[in-house]
Amino acid sequence: MNPSQPLLSVRGIVKRYGGLAASDGVDLDVATGEIHSIIGPNGAGKTTLVGQLSGEIRPDAGQILFDGRDITTVPTYRRSALGLARSFQVTSIFPRLTVLENVALAVQAHAGHSFVFWRPAAEEERLREPAREALARTGLERHASSIAATLAHGEQRRLEVAMAIATEPRLVLLDEPTAGMGPEETRQMVDLLHDLRRDTTILLVEHDMDVVFALSDRISVLVYGRVIATGSPEAIRANADVRDAYLGEEYADG
Ligand code: ATP
């Protein structure tokens, strides 16, 4: 790995829906070890961008490089094998399985196995060990044998993160990890992401500006499918274009 090379590099990606360009030539570099947040108004194209990074949406044009390798047309499961993970959404949790089983399935999916309920004991342990570590990391250890549906909302969101990090990705894509959370749950998620940052690069899409400014090393502002500014939280706060397009005066003075 070349240390000066961005871990993720997006060059001019375009995604059109009819006449609308949800991505209109997006350029973005994410450096190894940083928390890089994407902010922008509703409909700016944040979710569409994450979908293209994870491989669920194919861009019409442009290039996505991961660790210098062109992954623009690489399918989702192979991106995951390369170390690029998207956090699962609450809707992808199996509600009737235990918390530990959910994470073990994420490990299994990463290993490229098909979905089977019967496994030899050694294989079972091979999946459960990293799953237990991910639960410890996300503060869900004591819920390991709880049925996933019985978890509080904030705990389910942390379970999504556990499922994403159980495979030790190099880059994790998190789409609004604090959505629907109260202040205490949000605080726990901020602590968790802060801790994760020690060994994982994080691309964060987040609406809560307190979370964004508390965590981010750099912020990119997406408006109408284009990145209009990238910089440190201080630089973004001070940027007049960003203020006009999105932040308003509230966050301008910090
Ligand atoms: P939000 O903050 O509200 O989640 P966003 O920044 O994530 O918004 P996207 O969901 O990526 O924005 O949507 C960008 C634009 O593309 C919007 O105008 C949206 O209506 C449109 N769009 C997204 N997905 C589709 C689709 N599958 N078909 C048609 N239009 C779409």
mmCIF file of C-alpha atoms and ligand atoms in Angstrom:
data_model
loop_
_atom_site.group_PDB
_atom_site.id
_atom_site.type_symbol
_atom_site.label_atom_id
_atom_site.label_comp_id
_atom_site.label_asym_id
_atom_site.label_seq_id
_atom_site.Cartn_x
_atom_site.Cartn_y
_atom_site.Cartn_z
ATOM 1 C CA MET A 1 0.000 0.000 0.000
ATOM 2 C CA ASN A 2 1.223 3.449 -0.918
ATOM 3 C CA PRO A 3 0.724 5.634 2.192
ATOM 4 C CA SER A 4 0.113 8.804 0.188
ATOM 5 C CA GLN A 5 -2.568 7.109 -1.890
ATOM 6 C CA PRO A 6 -6.177 7.550 -0.725
ATOM 7 C CA LEU A 7 -7.818 4.342 0.485
ATOM 8 C CA LEU A 8 -10.902 5.241 -1.528
ATOM 9 C CA SER A 9 -10.907 7.461 -4.557
ATOM 10 C CA VAL A 10 -14.029 8.439 -6.482
ATOM 11 C CA ARG A 11 -13.555 10.085 -9.866
ATOM 12 C CA GLY A 12 -16.387 11.771 -11.728
ATOM 13 C CA ILE A 13 -19.129 9.306 -10.977
ATOM 14 C CA VAL A 14 -22.469 9.938 -12.600
ATOM 15 C CA LYS A 15 -25.779 8.229 -11.867
ATOM 16 C CA ARG A 16 -28.888 9.393 -13.714
ATOM 17 C CA TYR A 17 -32.498 8.621 -12.961
ATOM 18 C CA GLY A 18 -34.362 9.793 -16.040
ATOM 19 C CA GLY A 19 -33.518 13.474 -16.401
ATOM 20 C CA LEU A 20 -32.184 13.756 -12.852
ATOM 21 C CA ALA A 21 -28.471 13.313 -12.081
ATOM 22 C CA ALA A 22 -28.429 11.927 -8.524
ATOM 23 C CA SER A 23 -24.616 11.812 -8.881
ATOM 24 C CA ASP A 24 -23.386 14.495 -11.233
ATOM 25 C CA GLY A 25 -19.623 13.966 -11.434
ATOM 26 C CA VAL A 26 -18.742 13.169 -7.811
ATOM 27 C CA ASP A 27 -15.047 13.407 -6.864
ATOM 28 C CA LEU A 28 -14.015 12.211 -3.405
ATOM 29 C CA ASP A 29 -10.860 10.978 -1.681
ATOM 30 C CA VAL A 30 -10.956 9.154 1.643
ATOM 31 C CA ALA A 31 -7.576 8.807 3.384
ATOM 32 C CA THR A 32 -6.599 5.750 5.405
ATOM 33 C CA GLY A 33 -7.551 6.156 9.070
ATOM 34 C CA GLU A 34 -9.890 9.096 8.768
ATOM 35 C CA ILE A 35 -13.532 9.602 9.560
ATOM 36 C CA HIS A 36 -14.795 11.314 6.436
ATOM 37 C CA SER A 37 -18.380 12.576 6.565
ATOM 38 C CA ILE A 38 -20.693 13.333 3.693
ATOM 39 C CA ILE A 39 -23.281 15.993 4.435
ATOM 40 C CA GLY A 40 -25.813 17.784 2.283
ATOM 41 C CA PRO A 41 -29.490 18.632 1.965
ATOM 42 C CA ASN A 42 -32.232 16.053 1.413
ATOM 43 C CA GLY A 43 -32.051 14.628 -2.089
ATOM 44 C CA ALA A 44 -28.422 15.732 -2.601
ATOM 45 C CA GLY A 45 -27.464 12.174 -3.578
ATOM 46 C CA LYS A 46 -25.825 10.857 -0.406
ATOM 47 C CA THR A 47 -27.592 7.484 -0.353
ATOM 48 C CA THR A 48 -27.053 7.068 -4.094
ATOM 49 C CA LEU A 49 -23.332 7.694 -3.574
ATOM 50 C CA VAL A 50 -23.082 5.118 -0.768
ATOM 51 C CA GLY A 51 -24.975 2.620 -2.954
ATOM 52 C CA GLN A 52 -22.393 3.045 -5.699
ATOM 53 C CA LEU A 53 -19.507 2.671 -3.238
ATOM 54 C CA SER A 54 -20.956 -0.546 -1.823
ATOM 55 C CA GLY A 55 -21.729 -1.895 -5.287
ATOM 56 C CA GLU A 56 -25.522 -2.001 -5.064
ATOM 57 C CA ILE A 57 -25.883 0.746 -7.676
ATOM 58 C CA ARG A 58 -23.826 0.767 -10.879
ATOM 59 C CA PRO A 59 -22.623 4.248 -11.938
ATOM 60 C CA ASP A 60 -23.353 5.387 -15.507
ATOM 61 C CA ALA A 61 -19.876 6.915 -15.731
ATOM 62 C CA GLY A 62 -16.783 7.530 -13.630
ATOM 63 C CA GLN A 63 -14.461 5.396 -11.569
ATOM 64 C CA ILE A 64 -14.190 4.075 -8.016
ATOM 65 C CA LEU A 65 -10.736 3.029 -6.798
ATOM 66 C CA PHE A 66 -10.225 1.116 -3.558
ATOM 67 C CA ASP A 67 -6.616 0.887 -2.421
ATOM 68 C CA GLY A 68 -5.600 1.796 -5.970
ATOM 69 C CA ARG A 69 -7.693 -0.923 -7.576
ATOM 70 C CA ASP A 70 -10.571 -0.138 -9.912
ATOM 71 C CA ILE A 71 -13.691 -1.607 -8.293
ATOM 72 C CA THR A 72 -16.285 0.300 -10.347
ATOM 73 C CA THR A 73 -17.830 -2.896 -11.701
ATOM 74 C CA VAL A 74 -16.847 -5.271 -8.891
ATOM 75 C CA PRO A 75 -19.913 -6.843 -7.233
ATOM 76 C CA THR A 76 -20.836 -6.127 -3.608
ATOM 77 C CA TYR A 77 -19.691 -9.463 -2.149
ATOM 78 C CA ARG A 78 -16.261 -9.071 -3.714
ATOM 79 C CA ARG A 79 -15.916 -5.511 -2.405
ATOM 80 C CA SER A 80 -16.666 -6.940 1.015
ATOM 81 C CA ALA A 81 -13.934 -9.548 0.518
ATOM 82 C CA LEU A 82 -11.513 -6.721 -0.409
ATOM 83 C CA GLY A 83 -12.302 -4.976 2.894
ATOM 84 C CA LEU A 84 -15.021 -2.496 1.976
ATOM 85 C CA ALA A 85 -18.103 -3.046 4.129
ATOM 86 C CA ARG A 86 -21.415 -1.290 4.268
ATOM 87 C CA SER A 87 -23.248 -1.284 7.564
ATOM 88 C CA PHE A 88 -26.360 -3.388 7.367
ATOM 89 C CA GLN A 89 -29.677 -1.627 7.866
ATOM 90 C CA VAL A 90 -32.122 -2.548 10.650
ATOM 91 C CA THR A 91 -34.241 -4.110 7.931
ATOM 92 C CA SER A 92 -31.479 -6.611 7.140
ATOM 93 C CA ILE A 93 -31.332 -7.943 10.706
ATOM 94 C CA PHE A 94 -32.984 -11.346 11.135
ATOM 95 C CA PRO A 95 -35.439 -10.433 13.908
ATOM 96 C CA ARG A 96 -36.054 -13.966 15.185
ATOM 97 C CA LEU A 97 -32.408 -14.996 15.395
ATOM 98 C CA THR A 98 -30.209 -14.138 18.329
ATOM 99 C CA VAL A 99 -27.851 -11.193 18.266
ATOM 100 C CA LEU A 100 -24.838 -13.542 18.073
ATOM 101 C CA GLU A 101 -26.405 -15.549 15.221
ATOM 102 C CA ASN A 102 -26.995 -12.373 13.230
ATOM 103 C CA VAL A 103 -23.345 -11.371 13.459
ATOM 104 C CA ALA A 104 -22.173 -14.945 12.743
ATOM 105 C CA LEU A 105 -24.278 -14.892 9.556
ATOM 106 C CA ALA A 106 -22.595 -11.643 8.496
ATOM 107 C CA VAL A 107 -19.203 -13.337 9.006
ATOM 108 C CA GLN A 108 -20.407 -16.320 7.009
ATOM 109 C CA ALA A 109 -21.695 -14.153 4.157
ATOM 110 C CA HIS A 110 -18.335 -12.380 4.043
ATOM 111 C CA ALA A 111 -16.545 -15.726 3.792
ATOM 112 C CA GLY A 112 -18.658 -16.356 0.710
ATOM 113 C CA HIS A 113 -20.517 -19.338 2.126
ATOM 114 C CA SER A 114 -24.087 -19.984 1.186
ATOM 115 C CA PHE A 115 -26.747 -19.623 3.809
ATOM 116 C CA VAL A 116 -26.940 -22.892 5.790
ATOM 117 C CA PHE A 117 -28.311 -23.543 9.240
ATOM 118 C CA TRP A 118 -26.385 -26.747 9.876
ATOM 119 C CA ARG A 119 -22.633 -26.458 10.240
ATOM 120 C CA PRO A 120 -19.969 -28.636 11.802
ATOM 121 C CA ALA A 121 -18.965 -27.466 15.290
ATOM 122 C CA ALA A 122 -15.484 -26.270 14.282
ATOM 123 C CA GLU A 123 -16.913 -24.192 11.451
ATOM 124 C CA GLU A 124 -19.523 -22.810 13.846
ATOM 125 C CA GLU A 125 -16.811 -21.648 16.242
ATOM 126 C CA ARG A 126 -14.837 -20.077 13.410
ATOM 127 C CA LEU A 127 -17.840 -17.842 12.714
ATOM 128 C CA ARG A 128 -18.703 -17.167 16.334
ATOM 129 C CA GLU A 129 -15.300 -16.055 17.521
ATOM 130 C CA PRO A 130 -15.143 -12.874 15.367
ATOM 131 C CA ALA A 131 -18.865 -12.400 16.010
ATOM 132 C CA ARG A 132 -18.284 -12.345 19.779
ATOM 133 C CA GLU A 133 -15.417 -9.886 19.352
ATOM 134 C CA ALA A 134 -17.656 -7.555 17.329
ATOM 135 C CA LEU A 135 -20.326 -7.740 20.028
ATOM 136 C CA ALA A 136 -17.785 -6.859 22.709
ATOM 137 C CA ARG A 137 -16.587 -3.935 20.621
ATOM 138 C CA THR A 138 -20.111 -2.574 20.168
ATOM 139 C CA GLY A 139 -21.166 -3.096 23.795
ATOM 140 C CA LEU A 140 -23.680 -5.802 22.932
ATOM 141 C CA GLU A 141 -21.963 -8.748 24.626
ATOM 142 C CA ARG A 142 -24.597 -9.151 27.289
ATOM 143 C CA HIS A 143 -27.273 -9.314 24.590
ATOM 144 C CA ALA A 144 -25.520 -12.098 22.634
ATOM 145 C CA SER A 145 -28.273 -14.635 23.220
ATOM 146 C CA SER A 146 -31.171 -12.157 23.086
ATOM 147 C CA ILE A 147 -33.552 -12.393 20.149
ATOM 148 C CA ALA A 148 -32.635 -9.469 17.869
ATOM 149 C CA ALA A 149 -36.214 -8.149 17.686
ATOM 150 C CA THR A 150 -36.218 -7.546 21.454
ATOM 151 C CA LEU A 151 -33.341 -5.033 21.325
ATOM 152 C CA ALA A 152 -34.008 -1.317 21.742
ATOM 153 C CA HIS A 153 -33.688 0.779 18.560
ATOM 154 C CA GLY A 154 -30.242 2.108 19.472
ATOM 155 C CA GLU A 155 -29.016 -1.414 20.215
ATOM 156 C CA GLN A 156 -30.295 -2.643 16.850
ATOM 157 C CA ARG A 157 -28.348 0.139 15.161
ATOM 158 C CA ARG A 158 -25.242 -0.955 17.054
ATOM 159 C CA LEU A 159 -25.945 -4.523 15.931
ATOM 160 C CA GLU A 160 -25.820 -3.281 12.319
ATOM 161 C CA VAL A 161 -22.395 -1.823 13.015
ATOM 162 C CA ALA A 162 -21.314 -5.075 14.715
ATOM 163 C CA MET A 163 -22.355 -6.999 11.588
ATOM 164 C CA ALA A 164 -20.302 -4.637 9.422
ATOM 165 C CA ILE A 165 -17.134 -4.698 11.542
ATOM 166 C CA ALA A 166 -17.133 -8.429 12.381
ATOM 167 C CA THR A 167 -15.234 -9.043 9.141
ATOM 168 C CA GLU A 168 -12.594 -6.435 10.077
ATOM 169 C CA PRO A 169 -13.087 -4.228 7.027
ATOM 170 C CA ARG A 170 -10.546 -1.576 6.087
ATOM 171 C CA LEU A 171 -13.296 0.871 5.198
ATOM 172 C CA VAL A 172 -16.799 0.899 6.577
ATOM 173 C CA LEU A 173 -19.656 2.858 5.016
ATOM 174 C CA LEU A 174 -22.199 4.051 7.558
ATOM 175 C CA ASP A 175 -25.461 5.564 6.345
ATOM 176 C CA GLU A 176 -27.063 7.628 9.111
ATOM 177 C CA PRO A 177 -26.077 5.455 12.074
ATOM 178 C CA THR A 178 -27.831 7.785 14.569
ATOM 179 C CA ALA A 179 -31.142 8.093 12.695
ATOM 180 C CA GLY A 180 -34.104 7.774 15.045
ATOM 181 C CA MET A 181 -31.942 7.802 18.183
ATOM 182 C CA GLY A 182 -32.404 9.758 21.382
ATOM 183 C CA PRO A 183 -29.518 11.739 22.950
ATOM 184 C CA GLU A 184 -28.197 8.874 25.104
ATOM 185 C CA GLU A 185 -28.226 6.354 22.231
ATOM 186 C CA THR A 186 -26.576 8.944 19.980
ATOM 187 C CA ARG A 187 -23.858 9.513 22.561
ATOM 188 C CA GLN A 188 -23.172 5.762 22.708
ATOM 189 C CA MET A 189 -22.944 5.591 18.898
ATOM 190 C CA VAL A 190 -20.513 8.534 18.841
ATOM 191 C CA ASP A 191 -18.335 6.766 21.438
ATOM 192 C CA LEU A 192 -18.469 3.573 19.389
ATOM 193 C CA LEU A 193 -17.436 5.290 16.139
ATOM 194 C CA HIS A 194 -14.705 7.150 17.956
ATOM 195 C CA ASP A 195 -13.354 3.811 19.190
ATOM 196 C CA LEU A 196 -13.700 2.130 15.761
ATOM 197 C CA ARG A 197 -11.652 4.840 14.157
ATOM 198 C CA ARG A 198 -8.533 3.454 15.844
ATOM 199 C CA ASP A 199 -8.356 0.642 13.295
ATOM 200 C CA THR A 200 -10.974 1.304 10.613
ATOM 201 C CA THR A 201 -11.439 4.071 8.079
ATOM 202 C CA ILE A 202 -15.012 5.357 8.187
ATOM 203 C CA LEU A 203 -17.146 7.046 5.557
ATOM 204 C CA LEU A 204 -20.116 8.504 7.387
ATOM 205 C CA VAL A 205 -23.355 9.890 5.989
ATOM 206 C CA GLU A 206 -25.053 11.739 8.815
ATOM 207 C CA HIS A 207 -27.706 14.395 9.291
ATOM 208 C CA ASP A 208 -26.909 15.201 12.918
ATOM 209 C CA MET A 209 -24.395 18.047 12.610
ATOM 210 C CA ASP A 210 -23.306 17.752 16.246
ATOM 211 C CA VAL A 211 -22.251 14.153 15.494
ATOM 212 C CA VAL A 212 -20.554 15.185 12.233
ATOM 213 C CA PHE A 213 -18.559 18.012 13.798
ATOM 214 C CA ALA A 214 -17.661 15.927 16.863
ATOM 215 C CA LEU A 215 -16.283 12.975 14.885
ATOM 216 C CA SER A 216 -15.062 14.010 11.454
ATOM 217 C CA ASP A 217 -11.476 14.515 10.375
ATOM 218 C CA ARG A 218 -12.802 15.819 7.078
ATOM 219 C CA ILE A 219 -16.207 16.644 5.673
ATOM 220 C CA SER A 220 -17.391 16.682 2.069
ATOM 221 C CA VAL A 221 -20.513 18.637 1.188
ATOM 222 C CA LEU A 222 -22.736 17.181 -1.507
ATOM 223 C CA VAL A 223 -25.282 19.426 -3.242
ATOM 224 C CA TYR A 224 -27.267 18.417 -6.337
ATOM 225 C CA GLY A 225 -25.053 15.381 -6.906
ATOM 226 C CA ARG A 226 -21.760 17.300 -6.710
ATOM 227 C CA VAL A 227 -19.151 17.776 -3.995
ATOM 228 C CA ILE A 228 -19.003 21.544 -3.528
ATOM 229 C CA ALA A 229 -16.399 21.527 -0.738
ATOM 230 C CA THR A 230 -14.116 19.166 1.203
ATOM 231 C CA GLY A 231 -12.158 20.123 4.297
ATOM 232 C CA SER A 232 -11.706 20.045 8.042
ATOM 233 C CA PRO A 233 -14.763 20.781 10.210
ATOM 234 C CA GLU A 234 -13.379 24.295 10.797
ATOM 235 C CA ALA A 235 -12.891 24.941 7.074
ATOM 236 C CA ILE A 236 -16.374 23.639 6.266
ATOM 237 C CA ARG A 237 -17.955 25.819 8.966
ATOM 238 C CA ALA A 238 -16.167 28.854 7.559
ATOM 239 C CA ASN A 239 -17.018 28.132 3.900
ATOM 240 C CA ALA A 240 -19.496 30.684 2.544
ATOM 241 C CA ASP A 241 -20.773 28.406 -0.273
ATOM 242 C CA VAL A 242 -21.515 25.651 2.240
ATOM 243 C CA ARG A 243 -23.311 28.089 4.489
ATOM 244 C CA ASP A 244 -25.471 29.290 1.609
ATOM 245 C CA ALA A 245 -26.231 25.815 0.323
ATOM 246 C CA TYR A 246 -26.730 23.930 3.524
ATOM 247 C CA LEU A 247 -25.488 24.803 6.957
ATOM 248 C CA GLY A 248 -27.043 28.239 7.378
ATOM 249 C CA GLU A 249 -25.736 30.456 10.147
ATOM 250 C CA GLU A 250 -26.358 28.055 13.012
ATOM 251 C CA TYR A 251 -23.121 26.119 12.622
ATOM 252 C CA ALA A 252 -21.102 28.922 11.133
ATOM 253 C CA ASP A 253 -19.595 30.202 14.356
ATOM 254 C CA GLY A 254 -19.173 26.885 16.043
HETATM 255 P P1 ATP B 1 -31.807 12.115 1.980
HETATM 256 O O1 ATP B 1 -30.922 13.015 2.767
HETATM 257 O O2 ATP B 1 -33.225 12.629 1.899
HETATM 258 O O3 ATP B 1 -31.715 10.666 2.337
HETATM 259 P P2 ATP B 1 -29.974 11.787 -0.223
HETATM 260 O O4 ATP B 1 -28.983 12.884 -0.196
HETATM 261 O O5 ATP B 1 -29.580 10.476 0.334
HETATM 262 O O6 ATP B 1 -31.331 12.267 0.440
HETATM 263 P P3 ATP B 1 -30.667 10.295 -2.571
HETATM 264 O O7 ATP B 1 -31.614 9.399 -1.819
HETATM 265 O O8 ATP B 1 -29.390 9.725 -3.004
HETATM 266 O O9 ATP B 1 -30.421 11.626 -1.745
HETATM 267 O O10 ATP B 1 -31.466 10.849 -3.818
HETATM 268 C C1 ATP B 1 -30.899 11.776 -4.749
HETATM 269 C C2 ATP B 1 -31.917 12.110 -5.815
HETATM 270 O O11 ATP B 1 -32.116 10.981 -6.650
HETATM 271 C C3 ATP B 1 -33.294 12.463 -5.257
HETATM 272 O O12 ATP B 1 -33.847 13.466 -6.047
HETATM 273 C C4 ATP B 1 -34.068 11.174 -5.395
HETATM 274 O O13 ATP B 1 -35.449 11.431 -5.541
HETATM 275 C C5 ATP B 1 -33.470 10.560 -6.656
HETATM 276 N N1 ATP B 1 -33.472 9.092 -6.637
HETATM 277 C C6 ATP B 1 -32.802 8.308 -5.786
HETATM 278 N N2 ATP B 1 -32.992 7.004 -6.061
HETATM 279 C C7 ATP B 1 -33.836 6.973 -7.129
HETATM 280 C C8 ATP B 1 -34.413 5.917 -7.905
HETATM 281 N N3 ATP B 1 -34.154 4.638 -7.641
HETATM 282 N N4 ATP B 1 -35.218 6.257 -8.930
HETATM 283 C C9 ATP B 1 -35.465 7.554 -9.216
HETATM 284 N N5 ATP B 1 -34.945 8.592 -8.535
HETATM 285 C C10 ATP B 1 -34.139 8.319 -7.499
#
